[in-house]
Coordinates of C-alpha atoms in Angstrom, one line a residue:
N279 CA -64.3 -20.7 0.7
T280 CA -62.8 -21.2 -2.7
G281 CA -63.6 -25.0 -2.6
G282 CA -61.5 -28.0 -2.1
W283 CA -61.8 -28.4 1.8
P284 CA -63.4 -31.6 2.6
S285 CA -66.7 -31.9 4.7
D286 CA -66.5 -33.1 8.0
P287 CA -68.6 -32.9 11.1
D288 CA -66.1 -31.4 13.0
A289 CA -65.1 -28.7 10.5
S290 CA -67.7 -25.8 10.0
I291 CA -67.4 -23.0 7.3
D292 CA -69.4 -19.8 8.0
K293 CA -68.9 -16.0 7.2
S294 CA -66.1 -15.9 9.8
G295 CA -64.0 -18.5 8.1
L296 CA -63.4 -22.2 8.8
T297 CA -63.4 -23.7 12.4
L298 CA -61.7 -27.1 13.1
H299 CA -63.2 -28.6 16.5
L300 CA -60.8 -30.8 18.4
Y301 CA -61.9 -33.0 21.3
A302 CA -61.2 -36.6 22.4
P303 CA -60.1 -39.1 21.3
N304 CA -58.2 -36.7 18.6
S305 CA -55.7 -34.1 19.9
S306 CA -54.3 -33.3 16.3
W307 CA -55.7 -32.8 13.0
V308 CA -54.2 -32.2 9.5
Y309 CA -57.0 -30.9 7.3
L310 CA -55.7 -31.0 3.8
N311 CA -57.4 -29.4 0.8
N312 CA -58.5 -32.3 -1.5
T313 CA -59.0 -30.5 -4.8
F314 CA -55.9 -28.6 -5.5
N315 CA -52.1 -29.4 -5.5
A316 CA -49.2 -27.0 -5.0
S317 CA -45.6 -27.1 -4.5
D318 CA -43.7 -23.9 -5.6
G319 CA -45.9 -21.0 -4.4
D320 CA -46.9 -18.6 -1.6
Y321 CA -48.9 -20.1 1.1
C322 CA -50.8 -17.8 3.6
L323 CA -53.0 -18.6 6.4
Q324 CA -54.7 -16.1 8.5
G325 CA -56.4 -17.1 11.8
I326 CA -57.0 -16.6 15.4
L327 CA -54.3 -17.7 17.6
P328 CA -56.1 -20.3 19.9
K329 CA -56.2 -20.0 23.8
A330 CA -54.6 -22.8 25.5
A331 CA -57.2 -25.9 26.0
G332 CA -56.3 -25.9 29.6
P333 CA -53.4 -25.7 32.1
K334 CA -50.3 -27.1 30.5
N335 CA -52.3 -28.0 27.4
N336 CA -51.3 -25.5 24.6
A337 CA -53.3 -25.3 21.5
Y338 CA -51.6 -24.8 18.0
L339 CA -52.6 -23.5 14.7
G340 CA -50.2 -24.4 11.7
L341 CA -49.8 -23.8 7.9
V342 CA -49.3 -27.1 6.1
F343 CA -47.5 -27.2 2.8
L344 CA -45.6 -29.7 0.6
A345 CA -47.9 -32.5 2.1
K346 CA -47.8 -36.1 0.3
D347 CA -50.5 -37.0 2.9
A348 CA -51.4 -36.6 6.7
S349 CA -48.1 -38.4 7.7
T350 CA -45.6 -36.4 5.3
F351 CA -45.7 -32.6 5.4
D352 CA -44.2 -29.5 6.4
V353 CA -45.8 -27.0 8.8
L354 CA -45.2 -23.5 10.1
Q355 CA -46.9 -23.3 13.6
V356 CA -47.6 -21.2 16.5
D357 CA -48.9 -22.1 19.8
S358 CA -50.8 -20.6 22.6
S359 CA -47.7 -20.0 24.6
G360 CA -46.5 -17.9 21.7
A361 CA -43.8 -20.2 20.4
I362 CA -43.1 -20.4 16.7
A363 CA -41.5 -23.4 14.8
L364 CA -41.1 -25.0 11.5
W365 CA -41.7 -28.8 11.6
R366 CA -41.3 -31.5 9.2
K367 CA -43.2 -34.9 9.4
V368 CA -42.0 -37.7 7.3
S369 CA -43.8 -41.2 7.3
G370 CA -45.1 -40.2 10.7
T371 CA -41.7 -39.0 12.3
W372 CA -41.5 -35.3 13.5
T373 CA -38.4 -33.3 13.1
Q374 CA -38.0 -29.6 14.2
V375 CA -36.4 -27.9 11.2
A376 CA -36.0 -24.6 13.2
N377 CA -37.2 -23.0 16.4
L378 CA -38.5 -19.6 15.1
S379 CA -39.6 -18.0 18.5
R380 CA -38.5 -14.4 18.9
P381 CA -38.6 -12.3 22.2
T382 CA -39.7 -9.6 19.9
L383 CA -42.5 -11.5 18.3
V384 CA -44.7 -13.1 20.7
P385 CA -48.2 -13.7 19.5
T386 CA -50.9 -13.5 22.1
P387 CA -53.8 -16.0 22.3
G388 CA -57.1 -14.5 20.8
S389 CA -55.2 -12.3 18.4
N390 CA -55.1 -12.4 14.7
I391 CA -52.0 -14.3 13.3
V392 CA -50.8 -14.6 9.8
L393 CA -48.5 -17.6 8.8
R394 CA -46.7 -17.4 5.6
A395 CA -44.5 -19.7 3.7
T396 CA -43.0 -19.1 0.2
V397 CA -41.5 -22.1 -1.5
K398 CA -39.3 -21.9 -4.6
G399 CA -37.5 -25.1 -5.5
S400 CA -36.0 -26.4 -2.5
L401 CA -36.0 -23.0 -0.6
I402 CA -38.6 -22.2 2.1
S403 CA -39.0 -18.8 3.4
V404 CA -41.3 -18.4 6.3
S405 CA -42.8 -15.4 8.4
V406 CA -45.3 -14.6 11.2
N407 CA -47.3 -11.3 11.2
G408 CA -45.2 -10.0 8.4
T409 CA -41.9 -10.6 10.1
D410 CA -39.3 -12.7 8.1
L411 CA -38.1 -15.4 10.2
Q412 CA -35.8 -17.8 8.4
K413 CA -35.0 -19.3 4.9
V414 CA -34.2 -23.0 4.8
R415 CA -33.6 -25.6 2.2
I416 CA -35.2 -28.8 2.5
Q417 CA -35.9 -31.9 0.1
V418 CA -39.2 -31.4 -1.5
P419 CA -41.2 -34.7 -1.7
T420 CA -42.0 -35.9 -5.5
G421 CA -45.5 -36.3 -7.0
P422 CA -48.5 -34.0 -6.4
L423 CA -48.4 -32.3 -3.2
D424 CA -51.3 -30.8 -0.9
F425 CA -51.6 -28.0 1.5
G426 CA -53.9 -27.4 4.4
I427 CA -54.2 -26.5 8.1
Y428 CA -52.7 -28.2 11.3
A429 CA -54.6 -28.1 14.5
Q430 CA -53.4 -29.5 17.8
T431 CA -53.7 -29.5 21.6
E432 CA -51.0 -31.2 23.8
S433 CA -53.5 -33.6 25.2
N434 CA -57.1 -34.5 24.5
V435 CA -60.1 -32.2 25.4
A436 CA -63.4 -33.5 26.4
K437 CA -66.4 -32.3 24.1
P438 CA -67.2 -29.6 23.3
G439 CA -63.6 -29.2 22.8
I440 CA -61.5 -26.4 21.3
G441 CA -62.2 -24.5 18.1
I442 CA -59.3 -23.5 16.0
Q443 CA -60.4 -20.7 13.5
V444 CA -59.0 -19.9 10.1
T445 CA -60.4 -16.7 8.7
K446 CA -58.4 -16.8 5.2
Y447 CA -56.3 -19.1 3.3
R448 CA -54.4 -18.3 0.0
V449 CA -52.1 -20.0 -2.3
T450 CA -50.6 -18.1 -5.1
A451 CA -47.9 -18.7 -7.7
G452 CA -45.3 -17.0 -5.5
E453 CA -43.0 -14.0 -6.0

């Protein structure tokens, strides 16, 4: 914990990392660092790919970057089915930038996962578990930008819910 993560009763930090707890009425959470800002940089999240919250209820873990707030950001995410995608949310409206799923790269629930996005100007390069997936150009929002974590289930889960675990998070100046 290098600081900047907001305190919340549903977020816990211990020696194994940060765990975000999801349960009804919330099925998603954008957990932004509230101390540091970054735009160009190398963003890297290591965590445990969550298991599905139930039948037909995938769980998602995502690396959030270029965030103006919780309704405008980019996210590289994986889900408990092994799907990988790059999404953009602008003023609350979702757009899939790229479906990055690959038959040769199917992360399994309960396994370690490394999500990485490198931003240089308007070019984003993304990788999962060290496999480069795609480079895309996007319009970068203006102003100070945040980064963080995205956690989601497809539908609400009753208490105690599901824990989405992040073991490391790093932002550096880039390559």
